[in-house]
Amino acid sequence: MQLLATELDYRDVVNEYGYELNQSTLVQCTFANEPCNSEHFTKVITIYGKCWVFNSPYNGKEAKIQTRSGSRSGLTMIFDIQLDHYSKIVQIKELDQTLYGLKIAVHPPYSIARIDEFGFYIPSGLFASVNLFYQKKINAKPPYGFCKDSTEKLHYFEKYSRENCIYECFVYYIRDHLGCMIEEIIPFSFLPYCNLFQLDQVSNLRGKFNRDFFHTCPHCTPSCEEISYDTSVSYAGFLSPNTAEGLANITGHDAAYLRTSSVAVEISYNKLEESVIKDIPEMDVGTLFSNIGGLMGLFAGVSLLSVAEIGDYLVRRLCTLIGSPCVVTSRNVTDRTRIAIVPFKNGT
């Protein structure tokens, strides 16, 4: 039986042929030397296929937190990427279709993983040690900036972040152009999943979306508090020939297969500290008026005393012009004296 691309549902294809995380593919998993398994990962269908999220707030399990610095206190995993299950590509349209190994992205719990922009590759046959550095960016709030508070809710996300907003905007963009949905993170119950023919058009639409981003998603401004993870990755060889032979006797796999299809990853905080970058206004309202007053005094010679003297001069000058006396009262301790200032006219 032969099916057309328009008849194949993308979700069904990914669920059938996508990478499955189970006891055979996740060979080993520990967090802070405590065992973990595939149940600690949450499946997410994306345009990249079937992805797996560790420590997701949506899987119903208690979040695992690293309490000590160092590689042994973080997450350690060994994968079998099943290299022999990779499909034979007849026509290569994107470079990603020629690669094999893992692609990992570290992201905040409530933000979508922008694996296309922030992910890093780990080739098979290697061990990768990933050191994390926690960074927080506090953006200026209005009227000094244009950020949005993280407590603001989007349509399908509990917390606001620029990544979540862009993701929602792109999914709506695909919905408006193709009339289908590509991922199950944002489910439209009234729309079908894209078929393989429509999925082939998503790459072209993604390029157009990036070009028209500021016109399409002007509301996706930065969050007032942005969290990111700077990563430093170092590599080493994994499974020497002798080790692979010994492991082959245990697993039943061929030693050559284990050396080419295995990936080991170690992810941890190098230091349990955070780097904070904060936007601070260069001047507030009080500083602005103080600067204006200082500039007026510097360039115009204006001060409060000068204003009083100018006012006194204008009053006296007005009295002279109208020809009427101006009375100034002087008071001392013993008596009161009225002093009349009578203007003189020419010839008198």
Short mmCIF file of C-alpha atoms in Angstrom, two decimals:
data_model
loop_
_atom_site.label_atom_id
_atom_site.label_comp_id
_atom_site.label_asym_id
_atom_site.label_seq_id
_atom_site.Cartn_x
_atom_site.Cartn_y
_atom_site.Cartn_z
CA MET A 1 0.00 0.00 0.00
CA GLN A 2 1.39 3.38 -1.00
CA LEU A 3 0.27 6.58 0.71
CA LEU A 4 0.62 10.10 -0.64
CA ALA A 5 2.32 12.85 1.38
CA THR A 6 -1.03 14.60 1.69
CA GLU A 7 -2.47 11.52 3.41
CA LEU A 8 0.24 11.10 6.03
CA ASP A 9 -0.37 12.84 9.33
CA TYR A 10 2.85 14.36 10.67
CA ARG A 11 2.09 13.47 14.28
CA ASP A 12 1.41 9.83 13.40
CA VAL A 13 4.63 9.61 11.41
CA VAL A 14 6.70 11.11 14.24
CA ASN A 15 5.09 8.88 16.86
CA GLU A 16 5.74 5.83 14.69
CA TYR A 17 9.28 6.55 13.53
CA GLY A 18 10.60 9.22 15.89
CA TYR A 19 13.26 8.61 18.52
CA GLU A 20 11.74 6.84 21.51
CA LEU A 21 13.27 7.29 24.96
CA ASN A 22 13.05 4.07 26.94
CA GLN A 23 15.18 1.65 28.90
CA SER A 24 17.12 0.53 25.82
CA THR A 25 17.86 4.00 24.41
CA LEU A 26 18.48 5.75 27.75
CA VAL A 27 21.23 3.41 28.88
CA GLN A 28 22.04 5.32 32.07
CA CYS A 29 20.66 8.37 33.85
CA THR A 30 21.62 9.91 37.20
CA PHE A 31 20.99 13.26 38.84
CA ALA A 32 23.20 14.14 41.83
CA ASN A 33 24.20 10.45 41.91
CA GLU A 34 20.53 9.47 42.26
CA PRO A 35 19.06 7.27 39.49
CA CYS A 36 16.59 8.69 37.00
CA ASN A 37 14.83 7.17 34.01
CA SER A 38 12.72 7.99 30.96
CA GLU A 39 9.73 8.82 33.18
CA HIS A 40 11.53 12.03 34.17
CA PHE A 41 11.40 13.18 30.54
CA THR A 42 8.38 14.65 28.79
CA LYS A 43 7.71 13.96 25.11
CA VAL A 44 7.13 16.98 22.88
CA ILE A 45 6.40 16.80 19.16
CA THR A 46 8.07 19.67 17.30
CA ILE A 47 9.01 20.42 13.70
CA TYR A 48 12.31 18.68 14.53
CA GLY A 49 10.56 15.47 15.39
CA LYS A 50 10.08 13.89 18.78
CA CYS A 51 11.95 15.81 21.51
CA TRP A 52 12.35 14.96 25.19
CA VAL A 53 12.37 17.53 28.00
CA PHE A 54 14.01 16.79 31.36
CA ASN A 55 12.63 18.46 34.51
CA SER A 56 9.56 19.75 32.71
CA PRO A 57 7.05 21.46 35.04
CA TYR A 58 4.24 19.73 33.14
CA ASN A 59 5.13 16.07 33.78
CA GLY A 60 3.71 16.03 37.31
CA LYS A 61 6.99 15.08 39.00
CA GLU A 62 8.91 17.10 41.58
CA ALA A 63 11.58 19.25 39.98
CA LYS A 64 15.17 18.16 40.55
CA ILE A 65 17.44 20.95 41.79
CA GLN A 66 21.22 20.95 41.91
CA THR A 67 22.34 21.96 45.41
CA ARG A 68 26.11 21.63 44.99
CA SER A 69 28.46 22.77 42.27
CA GLY A 70 30.44 20.27 40.26
CA SER A 71 29.81 17.74 37.55
CA ARG A 72 28.91 14.90 39.91
CA SER A 73 26.00 16.91 41.32
CA GLY A 74 24.28 17.44 37.98
CA LEU A 75 22.65 15.35 35.28
CA THR A 76 24.54 12.48 33.64
CA MET A 77 23.11 10.48 30.74
CA ILE A 78 24.25 7.80 28.29
CA PHE A 79 22.19 7.38 25.11
CA ASP A 80 21.96 4.86 22.33
CA ILE A 81 20.92 7.02 19.37
CA GLN A 82 20.15 3.92 17.27
CA LEU A 83 22.26 4.99 14.35
CA ASP A 84 21.17 1.98 12.32
CA HIS A 85 17.56 3.26 12.41
CA TYR A 86 18.35 6.52 10.58
CA SER A 87 16.47 6.86 7.30
CA LYS A 88 18.08 6.89 3.88
CA ILE A 89 17.73 10.40 2.53
CA VAL A 90 17.27 10.61 -1.20
CA GLN A 91 16.97 14.39 -1.50
CA ILE A 92 18.75 16.68 0.96
CA LYS A 93 16.93 19.97 1.45
CA GLU A 94 18.47 21.07 4.72
CA LEU A 95 21.88 20.47 6.23
CA ASP A 96 20.32 19.18 9.48
CA GLN A 97 19.07 16.14 7.57
CA THR A 98 22.65 14.92 7.07
CA LEU A 99 23.69 15.05 10.75
CA TYR A 100 23.58 12.40 13.44
CA GLY A 101 24.01 12.64 17.17
CA LEU A 102 22.17 14.74 19.76
CA LYS A 103 21.15 18.38 19.87
CA ILE A 104 20.56 19.80 23.34
CA ALA A 105 19.18 23.15 24.50
CA VAL A 106 19.11 24.35 28.12
CA HIS A 107 16.20 26.68 28.84
CA PRO A 108 14.10 28.01 31.77
CA PRO A 109 11.34 25.67 32.94
CA TYR A 110 8.38 27.68 31.63
CA SER A 111 9.98 28.83 28.37
CA ILE A 112 9.93 27.02 25.08
CA ALA A 113 13.22 25.48 23.96
CA ARG A 114 14.49 27.45 20.94
CA ILE A 115 16.62 24.50 19.94
CA ASP A 116 17.15 25.85 16.43
CA GLU A 117 18.87 28.99 17.78
CA PHE A 118 20.32 28.03 21.16
CA GLY A 119 20.92 24.28 20.89
CA PHE A 120 24.36 22.69 20.56
CA TYR A 121 25.36 19.44 18.86
CA ILE A 122 26.97 16.40 20.46
CA PRO A 123 28.24 13.82 17.94
CA SER A 124 28.00 10.14 18.72
CA GLY A 125 31.04 8.31 20.04
CA LEU A 126 31.98 11.23 22.32
CA PHE A 127 31.53 12.30 25.92
CA ALA A 128 30.39 15.93 26.41
CA SER A 129 30.78 17.85 29.66
CA VAL A 130 28.45 20.88 29.71
CA ASN A 131 29.08 23.60 32.30
CA LEU A 132 26.19 25.98 32.94
CA PHE A 133 26.35 29.61 34.01
CA TYR A 134 23.09 31.14 35.26
CA GLN A 135 22.40 34.62 33.91
CA LYS A 136 19.57 37.01 34.71
CA LYS A 137 18.79 40.14 32.69
CA ILE A 138 16.52 42.74 34.31
CA ASN A 139 15.18 45.05 31.63
CA ALA A 140 13.93 48.58 32.28
CA LYS A 141 10.18 48.92 32.74
CA PRO A 142 8.07 51.64 31.09
CA PRO A 143 8.52 54.57 30.60
CA TYR A 144 12.24 53.77 30.31
CA GLY A 145 11.82 50.49 28.44
CA PHE A 146 9.26 48.32 26.64
CA CYS A 147 9.45 45.05 28.58
CA LYS A 148 6.53 42.93 29.77
CA ASP A 149 6.18 41.37 33.20
CA SER A 150 6.70 37.61 33.31
CA THR A 151 3.39 37.18 35.20
CA GLU A 152 1.47 38.18 32.09
CA LYS A 153 -0.16 35.16 30.52
CA LEU A 154 -0.15 34.23 26.88
CA HIS A 155 -2.89 32.19 25.25
CA TYR A 156 -1.18 28.84 25.83
CA PHE A 157 1.60 29.60 28.33
CA GLU A 158 1.30 30.38 32.03
CA LYS A 159 4.24 32.80 32.06
CA TYR A 160 5.32 35.38 29.54
CA SER A 161 8.68 35.22 27.85
CA ARG A 162 9.80 36.54 24.49
CA GLU A 163 10.54 32.98 23.31
CA ASN A 164 7.03 31.81 24.22
CA CYS A 165 5.48 34.81 22.50
CA ILE A 166 7.49 34.23 19.31
CA TYR A 167 6.55 30.55 19.38
CA GLU A 168 2.85 31.30 19.70
CA CYS A 169 3.07 33.88 16.95
CA PHE A 170 4.77 31.41 14.60
CA VAL A 171 2.19 28.69 15.25
CA TYR A 172 -0.60 31.18 14.50
CA TYR A 173 1.32 32.16 11.37
CA ILE A 174 1.38 28.55 10.16
CA ARG A 175 -2.29 28.17 11.03
CA ASP A 176 -3.25 31.22 8.96
CA HIS A 177 -1.18 30.17 5.92
CA LEU A 178 -1.60 26.38 5.88
CA GLY A 179 -4.69 25.79 8.00
CA CYS A 180 -3.03 23.12 10.14
CA MET A 181 -0.92 22.78 13.28
CA ILE A 182 2.60 21.41 13.41
CA GLU A 183 3.22 20.84 17.11
CA GLU A 184 1.26 19.58 20.07
CA ILE A 185 2.56 22.20 22.53
CA ILE A 186 -0.20 24.50 21.31
CA PRO A 187 -3.14 22.27 20.30
CA PHE A 188 -5.91 23.70 18.15
CA SER A 189 -8.71 21.21 18.68
CA PHE A 190 -10.49 22.38 15.55
CA LEU A 191 -7.44 22.02 13.26
CA PRO A 192 -5.78 18.88 11.89
CA TYR A 193 -2.07 18.20 12.07
CA CYS A 194 -0.09 19.19 9.01
CA ASN A 195 0.56 16.42 6.52
CA LEU A 196 4.00 15.80 5.05
CA PHE A 197 3.28 17.94 1.99
CA GLN A 198 2.31 20.91 4.18
CA LEU A 199 5.28 20.28 6.43
CA ASP A 200 7.54 20.68 3.42
CA GLN A 201 6.21 24.24 3.06
CA VAL A 202 6.93 25.14 6.68
CA SER A 203 10.63 25.76 5.95
CA ASN A 204 9.76 28.37 3.33
CA LEU A 205 7.25 30.00 5.65
CA ARG A 206 9.80 30.09 8.46
CA GLY A 207 12.13 32.20 6.32
CA LYS A 208 9.31 34.57 5.44
CA PHE A 209 8.25 34.74 9.09
CA ASN A 210 11.77 35.74 10.15
CA ARG A 211 11.89 38.47 7.51
CA ASP A 212 8.48 39.88 8.49
CA PHE A 213 8.90 39.30 12.22
CA PHE A 214 8.63 42.92 13.42
CA HIS A 215 5.51 43.39 11.31
CA THR A 216 3.94 40.05 12.25
CA CYS A 217 4.77 39.96 15.97
CA PRO A 218 5.26 43.55 17.19
CA HIS A 219 3.84 42.58 20.60
CA CYS A 220 6.67 40.13 21.37
CA THR A 221 8.85 42.48 23.41
CA PRO A 222 11.48 41.27 25.91
CA SER A 223 10.41 40.10 29.34
CA CYS A 224 11.23 42.38 32.28
CA GLU A 225 13.22 39.50 33.76
CA GLU A 226 14.99 37.21 31.31
CA ILE A 227 16.81 34.05 32.38
CA SER A 228 19.40 32.39 30.17
CA TYR A 229 22.12 29.77 30.54
CA ASP A 230 25.55 30.36 29.12
CA THR A 231 27.13 27.01 28.25
CA SER A 232 30.70 25.82 27.96
CA VAL A 233 31.16 22.40 26.34
CA SER A 234 34.26 20.20 26.41
CA TYR A 235 34.60 16.80 24.72
CA ALA A 236 36.44 13.54 25.28
CA GLY A 237 36.46 10.15 23.61
CA PHE A 238 33.84 7.70 24.82
CA LEU A 239 34.19 3.91 24.95
CA SER A 240 37.69 2.73 24.20
CA PRO A 241 37.96 -0.49 22.14
CA ASN A 242 38.47 -2.61 25.25
CA THR A 243 35.62 -0.95 27.11
CA ALA A 244 33.32 -1.41 24.13
CA GLU A 245 34.20 -5.12 24.02
CA GLY A 246 33.36 -5.53 27.68
CA LEU A 247 30.09 -3.62 27.31
CA ALA A 248 29.17 -5.65 24.24
CA ASN A 249 29.23 -8.81 26.33
CA ILE A 250 26.72 -7.25 28.72
CA THR A 251 24.34 -5.54 26.29
CA GLY A 252 24.53 -8.00 23.42
CA HIS A 253 25.35 -5.25 20.92
CA ASP A 254 28.36 -5.28 18.66
CA ALA A 255 31.37 -3.35 19.99
CA ALA A 256 31.68 -1.31 16.79
CA TYR A 257 27.99 -0.41 17.02
CA LEU A 258 28.37 0.79 20.63
CA ARG A 259 31.32 3.03 19.75
CA THR A 260 29.47 4.72 16.89
CA SER A 261 25.95 4.87 18.35
CA SER A 262 26.59 5.87 21.98
CA VAL A 263 26.59 9.41 23.38
CA ALA A 264 27.45 10.40 26.96
CA VAL A 265 26.44 13.79 28.38
CA GLU A 266 27.15 15.46 31.70
CA ILE A 267 25.31 18.74 32.49
CA SER A 268 25.93 20.72 35.68
CA TYR A 269 26.49 24.14 37.18
CA ASN A 270 30.12 25.11 37.37
CA LYS A 271 29.28 27.55 40.19
CA LEU A 272 26.09 27.99 42.18
CA GLU A 273 25.93 31.72 41.59
CA GLU A 274 24.12 34.02 39.22
CA SER A 275 25.25 36.85 37.02
CA VAL A 276 22.76 39.75 37.03
CA ILE A 277 22.64 42.46 34.39
CA LYS A 278 20.22 45.27 35.21
CA ASP A 279 19.05 48.21 33.15
CA ILE A 280 19.21 51.38 35.26
CA PRO A 281 17.86 54.71 33.94
CA GLU A 282 20.64 57.20 33.39
CA MET A 283 18.54 59.86 35.12
CA ASP A 284 15.17 60.08 36.86
CA VAL A 285 12.75 63.02 36.93
CA GLY A 286 14.47 64.75 39.86
CA THR A 287 17.88 64.40 38.25
CA LEU A 288 16.48 65.73 34.96
CA PHE A 289 15.16 68.95 36.55
CA SER A 290 18.35 69.38 38.55
CA ASN A 291 20.37 69.15 35.36
CA ILE A 292 18.09 71.67 33.65
CA GLY A 293 18.50 74.11 36.54
CA GLY A 294 22.24 73.66 36.53
CA LEU A 295 22.44 74.31 32.78
CA MET A 296 20.30 77.43 33.12
CA GLY A 297 22.56 78.73 35.86
CA LEU A 298 25.64 77.94 33.80
CA PHE A 299 24.58 79.36 30.45
CA ALA A 300 21.95 81.98 31.36
CA GLY A 301 23.26 83.06 34.76
CA VAL A 302 19.83 82.44 36.26
CA SER A 303 19.36 81.66 39.96
CA LEU A 304 16.61 82.19 42.53
CA LEU A 305 18.31 85.31 43.85
CA SER A 306 18.64 86.65 40.32
CA VAL A 307 14.95 86.03 39.71
CA ALA A 308 14.07 87.99 42.89
CA GLU A 309 16.33 90.88 41.87
CA ILE A 310 14.86 90.98 38.37
CA GLY A 311 11.36 91.00 39.84
CA ASP A 312 12.20 93.89 42.14
CA TYR A 313 13.67 95.83 39.23
CA LEU A 314 10.60 95.26 37.07
CA VAL A 315 8.28 96.49 39.86
CA ARG A 316 10.31 99.65 40.34
CA ARG A 317 10.47 100.23 36.62
CA LEU A 318 6.70 99.83 36.34
CA CYS A 319 6.19 102.37 39.11
CA THR A 320 8.42 104.82 37.27
CA LEU A 321 6.48 104.42 34.06
CA ILE A 322 3.04 104.94 35.62
CA GLY A 323 4.23 107.88 37.76
CA SER A 324 2.88 106.59 41.09
CA PRO A 325 4.79 106.05 44.35
CA CYS A 326 5.83 102.58 45.33
CA VAL A 327 5.67 101.93 49.08
CA VAL A 328 8.04 99.53 50.78
CA THR A 329 7.44 98.66 54.43
CA SER A 330 10.46 98.23 56.68
CA ARG A 331 9.97 96.68 60.08
CA ASN A 332 12.35 96.66 63.04
CA VAL A 333 12.08 95.92 66.70
CA THR A 334 11.21 99.42 68.00
CA ASP A 335 9.03 101.14 65.42
CA ARG A 336 7.66 101.07 61.95
CA THR A 337 8.71 103.49 59.25
CA ARG A 338 7.08 104.04 55.95
CA ILE A 339 9.43 105.01 53.23
CA ALA A 340 7.95 106.58 50.16
CA ILE A 341 9.86 106.35 46.96
CA VAL A 342 8.69 109.18 44.73
CA PRO A 343 9.85 109.20 41.16
CA PHE A 344 11.25 112.50 39.83
CA LYS A 345 10.26 113.89 36.50
CA ASN A 346 12.46 115.98 34.26
CA GLY A 347 12.39 119.63 35.18
CA THR A 348 11.09 119.17 38.74
#
